[in-house]
Amino acid sequence: MNENEKKPEGQGEQDTRYMFFTRREFVVGAVAGAAAGSVITGAMMKGGKPAAVDPAKAAGEKRIKSPSYIAVDYAKCTGCRNCEVECALFHEKKLDLSKSRIKVYYFNPPVDVPSLCAKCNDAPCIKACPEKVGALVKDKTTGAVLLDEKKCIACWACIEPCAKDRANVIRKSKDEKVVVGICDLCGGDPSCVTGCPEGALSIVPVYQDGRYFAAKPEQIAQAVAKNLYKAARGNE
Amino acid sequence: MMPNGYMGKVLEIDLSTKKVSVSDLNMKAAEQFVGGRGLGAKYLWDKVQKPGLDPLSPENPLMFWTGPLTGTAIPGPSRVVVCTKAANTSPIASPYPHASTVAWSCMGGMLAPEIKYAGYDGIIITGKSEKPVYIVIDDAKVEIKDAAHLWGKSTNDTDLALRKELGASFRTAYIGPAGENLVKYAAILSESSRAAGRSGVGCVMGSKKLKAIAVRGSNTVPVANNEEVIKIRAEMFKALQTWNGYDQWRRWGTAAMLMASSQAGTQVTKNFREGTYEQVDKIGAPISEKEFWVKHRSCFQCPLHCMKIGQVSTGPYKGTIAEGPEYETGTMHGSNCLVTDLGGMMKSIELADDLGLDSISVGNVLAFVMELYEKGIVTRGDLDGIDAKWGNVEAMLALQRKIVKREGVGDILAEGVKKAAAKFGKDAEKYAIHIKGQELAAWNIPANHGFAIVYGTSNRGACHQVGPTVEEQQRRTMCDTVVICRFLYYGIGTALFQKALNAVCGWQLDDAGFFRVADRIWNLEKVFNAREGFRRADDYVPKRFTTEAFTVGPKKGAILPPEKQEQILDEYYTKRGWDVKTSLPTEAKLKELGLDELNAVVKSLR
Ligand code: SF4
Ligand code: SF4
Ligand code: SF4
Ligand code: SF4
């Protein structure tokens, strides 16, 4: 078992107390071996050049070879929404942001929160999809939840469990024919990660139980604000 | 069929009758005036048929315009341009008591693309509600809602309340107490510190009893050549990354210019008396980065993230979270008021945003008061006991609070320096640094005479943005029209944006055509102003710049000689194809621009 597969302390318990935003060390520990930046506590970039493009990308090679999710360094994120744009351009070939699988929200005090599917290991969305329909499956290699649009009967059963205590990313499409919002990791080569000019997104292998990464943007914003604005009233 | 680049619709809301309607975008106007400031000028001209309209009357339209590139994959066109008849400008002589200029005010962020996604190229608000309201636009669904619970709230509290009510997926813009109480230089804000600051657009919004608008959309913008657009997108990012200003903008934003401008003698210091601030290192970018900044922020799709958010971590203002300093805010609240305490300066900037004031104008007003106080033109008694010594941050905060409440001396100062000077009398007028009633911004004139043209000829009163030559003015007019941020224009140039415009709209606009649009817009605004009574005499810079030379700094001795002022105006009008004596556009010029219909108006003014 390598370092990344080890269960951090507290995992396995159902209690929301253990969600990553209340247990900072969990997240910091989670990315320490995999990504260079820290997730919540990262220091602000001093401008400069954006992250270099991954050479593997240039070679057309898939970067994700084991179950992974996308970690956000909230201190680096500027809220530019290029990730949203790149996601739409990759999947739709045009700028239809209503179909983006990553959405960036702004909060006050100023915090920008890119929000996307957490690749929950127990994937309650998949479990909710009627057995006979089977429109959602887990990609064995990347760990992403894949949607077969042709199979989806628009029953919306998958929306609820994700909204309840996960990332709340699944929504009805504009024409209400199918769900949208589930990140497929672009089949192994995430466009949002490449397209982020700040290097705020990184690919991180998932722990055995990834659900603890799932949090709603509002919850993440609160935790991040506390870390970014330490001198503010109530944050000391 | 939607025309490419446009949603083809304009949302019109009458707050008197509460009538909401959607009209087709005037496509002929769109081809001639493109978007943003251009469509603003055209629609204003069509809606305001007679001169002298009271800007605070229900008839004055308050318009939010986007451009054809907005909401496409092209980075940069993220600005919403708020257009109306200005509440804060006035001519030297006019038969109309309410005479004022056109107003446009640009704001970056996320609002403009969202307006397009909701299905509109622009939003036009007329009328006046009896009670405070706010407008929620969710695609085609438009609601006018009671805003009793929001009225009186600061901009941050309004932002939070709207978020709680509507969720994080709406993009919002709002006024603070300054707009509610009709402070002439009130701003409209978004995302707590983005502002359509200039031109008093928040005052017009307040006069309509409109507290906020919230927008959410799910549509896409039709484009003529999608593949080409995506290609140009990549080219633009590449152009930015190879631009030599790229790293600097990303790291420092406009704050980098605080120290550079002081060196060049172009920084506004001590109410415009000097061009160099000897203490600039106390408020500049390096110390801000070290002691204050926490994170960068960007507008839609922009990799420059020039916005800096920071937090004061020690001293009396500890805990203050604010945006900046930018060059403008750091100069107006810093060097112009001789402030040396970074935390205090950030508190003053934060307060201006929170109260919904134009940070530039109010910084000018504060320095004006400090100079009058120093010269004994106003006393502590006149200021309701406030000790307005240079650099006194507490006085700056107290004055701002009085201004937005229109309490005591605040009621006088809420009218701006021009009217306040008239009220104070004595020599006060000498220290009122405005043109056409709008306060000057953070660039000083004596060491860079180009700014006399920038400020003097701007159609919205003193504005530092419009460019020092006719050519540059055309390019920047296009920026405000295609609603491109000035800094992306610096990094990318106009050529690629022009290419993008053609790819998005399916046009074949060449250089000449591009600039003709700009020229047309400028001339239409000019005729609007001329009809109100503005002439050459209104284009002069304040006397301070032609009578008092700098006494400190590398540009010590710099002044704008009065004869130079005359000469540059002569040259400018000639270049524009305008009559040098009156500054009115010539018949031939208007004809050339396809603005023949304006000739009858101009003839009656000669
Ligand atoms: S975050 Fe939502 S969509 Fe993603 S795996 Fe978890 S439940 Fe499913
Ligand atoms: S909406 Fe589609 S994907 Fe979701 S549960 Fe129903 S059938 Fe499955
Ligand atoms: S990995 Fe791909 S699908 Fe997932 S959010 Fe990023 S761009 Fe979209
Ligand atoms: S592209 Fe990067 S910096 Fe921009 S919003 Fe997305 S994660 Fe944040």
Coordinates of C-alpha atoms in Angstrom, one line a residue, chain B residues 62-298:
Chain B
L62 CA -30.2 53.7 -17.1
M63 CA -28.7 51.1 -19.5
F64 CA -26.5 48.1 -19.0
W65 CA -24.8 47.2 -22.3
T66 CA -22.7 44.3 -23.5
G67 CA -20.8 43.8 -26.7
P68 CA -20.9 41.2 -29.5
L69 CA -17.8 39.4 -28.2
T70 CA -19.2 39.2 -24.7
G71 CA -19.9 35.7 -23.6
T72 CA -18.0 34.1 -26.4
A73 CA -14.8 32.1 -26.0
I74 CA -12.8 35.3 -26.7
P75 CA -11.1 36.6 -23.5
G76 CA -11.4 40.3 -22.6
P77 CA -14.9 41.5 -23.5
S78 CA -16.1 41.1 -20.0
R79 CA -17.2 44.6 -19.2
V80 CA -20.7 45.8 -18.8
V81 CA -21.0 49.5 -19.8
V82 CA -23.5 51.5 -17.8
C83 CA -24.8 54.4 -19.9
T84 CA -27.1 57.2 -19.0
K85 CA -27.3 61.0 -18.9
A86 CA -24.8 62.0 -16.3
A87 CA -25.8 63.2 -12.9
N88 CA -22.4 64.8 -12.0
T89 CA -21.5 67.0 -15.0
S90 CA -22.5 70.5 -16.0
P91 CA -21.4 73.1 -18.6
I92 CA -20.0 76.6 -17.9
A93 CA -22.9 78.2 -19.7
S94 CA -26.2 76.7 -20.8
P95 CA -29.8 77.7 -21.1
Y96 CA -30.8 74.4 -19.4
P97 CA -30.5 74.1 -15.6
H98 CA -30.1 70.4 -15.8
A99 CA -27.7 70.3 -18.7
S100 CA -25.2 67.4 -18.4
T101 CA -23.0 65.2 -20.5
V102 CA -23.4 61.6 -21.7
A103 CA -22.3 59.1 -19.1
W104 CA -20.7 55.7 -19.6
S105 CA -19.1 53.7 -16.9
C106 CA -17.4 50.3 -17.4
M107 CA -17.3 47.5 -14.9
G108 CA -15.5 44.2 -15.2
G109 CA -16.3 40.9 -13.6
M110 CA -19.0 38.4 -14.5
L111 CA -22.1 40.4 -15.0
A112 CA -21.8 41.2 -18.7
P113 CA -21.5 37.6 -19.9
E114 CA -24.4 36.6 -17.7
I115 CA -26.6 39.3 -19.2
K116 CA -25.9 37.7 -22.6
Y117 CA -26.5 34.2 -21.3
A118 CA -29.8 35.4 -20.0
G119 CA -30.7 36.3 -23.5
Y120 CA -30.1 40.1 -23.8
D121 CA -27.6 42.4 -25.4
G122 CA -28.7 45.2 -23.0
I123 CA -31.0 46.1 -20.2
I124 CA -32.7 49.5 -20.3
I125 CA -34.3 50.8 -17.1
T126 CA -36.6 53.8 -17.1
G127 CA -39.1 55.3 -14.8
K128 CA -38.9 55.5 -11.0
S129 CA -40.3 53.2 -8.4
E130 CA -42.1 54.6 -5.4
K131 CA -40.6 52.1 -3.1
P132 CA -37.2 50.5 -3.2
V133 CA -37.0 47.5 -5.6
Y134 CA -34.5 45.1 -7.1
I135 CA -34.7 43.2 -10.3
V136 CA -34.1 39.5 -10.7
I137 CA -33.5 38.2 -14.2
D138 CA -33.4 34.5 -14.6
D139 CA -33.3 33.9 -18.4
A140 CA -36.7 35.0 -19.7
K141 CA -38.2 35.3 -16.3
V142 CA -38.0 38.8 -14.9
E143 CA -39.2 39.9 -11.6
I144 CA -39.3 43.3 -9.9
K145 CA -39.1 42.6 -6.2
D146 CA -39.5 44.6 -3.0
A147 CA -36.1 45.8 -1.7
A148 CA -37.2 47.3 1.6
H149 CA -34.9 44.8 3.5
L150 CA -31.9 45.8 1.3
W151 CA -32.4 49.6 1.3
G152 CA -29.8 51.2 3.6
K153 CA -27.5 48.3 3.4
S154 CA -23.8 48.7 2.6
T155 CA -22.6 47.1 -0.7
N156 CA -21.0 44.1 1.1
D157 CA -24.2 43.5 3.2
T158 CA -26.3 43.8 0.0
D159 CA -24.0 41.3 -1.7
L160 CA -24.3 38.8 1.1
A161 CA -28.1 39.3 1.4
L162 CA -28.6 38.7 -2.3
R163 CA -26.4 35.6 -2.2
K164 CA -28.4 34.2 0.7
E165 CA -31.7 34.9 -1.1
L166 CA -30.7 33.7 -4.6
G167 CA -27.7 31.4 -4.2
A168 CA -24.3 31.8 -5.7
S169 CA -25.3 31.2 -9.3
F170 CA -26.7 34.7 -9.8
R171 CA -24.4 37.6 -10.8
T172 CA -25.4 40.8 -9.1
A173 CA -24.8 44.6 -9.2
Y174 CA -26.0 47.0 -6.6
I175 CA -25.7 50.5 -5.1
G176 CA -24.8 51.4 -1.5
P177 CA -26.2 54.1 0.7
A178 CA -24.3 56.7 -1.5
G179 CA -26.6 55.9 -4.5
E180 CA -29.7 55.7 -2.3
N181 CA -29.0 59.2 -1.0
L182 CA -28.2 60.6 -4.4
V183 CA -24.6 61.4 -3.9
K184 CA -23.6 62.7 -7.3
Y185 CA -20.6 60.5 -7.6
A186 CA -22.2 57.3 -6.4
A187 CA -21.1 54.0 -8.0
I188 CA -22.7 50.7 -9.0
L189 CA -20.7 47.8 -7.6
S190 CA -20.5 44.0 -8.2
E191 CA -18.7 41.2 -6.4
S192 CA -18.1 43.6 -3.5
S193 CA -15.4 45.7 -5.1
R194 CA -15.9 45.8 -8.8
A195 CA -17.3 49.2 -9.7
A196 CA -18.9 51.1 -12.5
G197 CA -17.5 54.0 -10.5
R198 CA -17.4 57.1 -12.7
S199 CA -20.1 59.3 -14.1
G200 CA -22.4 59.0 -11.1
V201 CA -24.3 56.1 -12.5
G202 CA -25.1 54.9 -9.0
C203 CA -26.9 58.2 -8.3
V204 CA -29.1 57.7 -11.4
M205 CA -29.8 54.1 -10.2
G206 CA -30.7 55.4 -6.7
S207 CA -33.0 58.0 -8.2
K208 CA -35.0 55.2 -9.6
K209 CA -35.1 53.5 -6.2
L210 CA -33.4 50.5 -7.8
K211 CA -31.2 48.8 -5.2
A212 CA -29.8 45.9 -7.3
I213 CA -30.1 43.7 -10.3
A214 CA -29.4 40.0 -10.3
V215 CA -28.9 38.0 -13.4
R216 CA -28.6 34.3 -14.3
G217 CA -28.6 32.9 -17.8
S218 CA -28.3 29.5 -19.6
N219 CA -28.1 30.5 -23.3
T220 CA -25.2 30.5 -25.6
V221 CA -24.0 33.4 -27.9
P222 CA -24.3 32.5 -31.6
V223 CA -21.1 32.9 -33.5
A224 CA -20.5 33.0 -37.2
N225 CA -17.3 31.0 -37.3
N226 CA -16.9 28.9 -34.2
E227 CA -13.7 27.2 -35.2
E228 CA -12.0 30.5 -36.1
V229 CA -13.1 31.9 -32.7
I230 CA -11.5 29.1 -30.8
K231 CA -8.4 29.5 -32.8
I232 CA -8.3 33.2 -32.1
R233 CA -8.8 32.5 -28.4
A234 CA -5.6 30.4 -28.4
E235 CA -3.7 33.1 -30.3
M236 CA -4.8 35.7 -27.8
F237 CA -3.6 33.7 -24.8
K238 CA -0.3 33.1 -26.6
A239 CA 0.0 36.9 -27.4
L240 CA -0.6 37.6 -23.7
Q241 CA 2.0 35.1 -22.5
T242 CA 4.6 36.6 -24.8
W243 CA 3.7 40.2 -23.9
N244 CA 6.5 41.9 -21.9
G245 CA 4.0 43.3 -19.5
Y246 CA 2.4 40.0 -18.7
D247 CA 4.4 39.1 -15.5
Q248 CA 4.2 42.6 -14.2
W249 CA 0.4 42.8 -14.6
R250 CA -0.1 39.5 -13.0
R251 CA 2.1 40.2 -10.1
W252 CA 1.3 43.8 -9.3
G253 CA -1.7 44.9 -11.3
T254 CA -2.0 48.6 -11.7
A255 CA -0.4 49.2 -8.3
A256 CA 3.0 48.8 -10.1
M257 CA 2.4 52.3 -11.4
L258 CA 2.2 54.0 -8.0
M259 CA 6.0 54.2 -7.8
A260 CA 6.6 54.5 -11.5
S261 CA 4.2 57.4 -11.9
S262 CA 5.6 59.2 -8.9
Q263 CA 9.1 59.0 -10.5
A264 CA 7.6 60.3 -13.8
G265 CA 5.9 63.2 -12.0
T266 CA 2.5 62.1 -13.2
Q267 CA 1.1 61.1 -9.8
V268 CA -1.6 63.1 -8.2
T269 CA -0.3 64.4 -4.9
K270 CA -1.7 66.8 -2.3
N271 CA -4.8 67.7 -4.3
F272 CA -3.0 67.8 -7.6
R273 CA -0.4 70.3 -6.4
E274 CA 2.5 67.9 -7.0
G275 CA 3.3 65.1 -9.3
T276 CA 5.7 63.2 -7.0
Y277 CA 4.9 61.7 -3.7
E278 CA 8.0 61.4 -1.6
Q279 CA 6.4 58.8 0.7
V280 CA 5.1 56.6 -2.1
D281 CA 7.0 53.6 -0.9
K282 CA 4.7 53.5 2.1
I283 CA 1.7 52.8 0.0
G284 CA 3.2 51.2 -3.2
A285 CA 3.0 47.7 -4.6
P286 CA 6.0 46.1 -2.9
I287 CA 4.8 46.9 0.6
S288 CA 1.2 46.0 -0.4
E289 CA 2.4 42.6 -1.6
K290 CA 4.4 42.1 1.6
E291 CA 2.0 43.3 4.2
F292 CA -1.5 43.2 2.6
W293 CA -2.3 41.1 -0.4
V294 CA -3.9 37.8 0.1
K295 CA -5.1 36.8 -3.4
H296 CA -5.5 37.8 -7.0
R297 CA -8.9 38.0 -8.8
S298 CA -9.8 38.0 -12.5

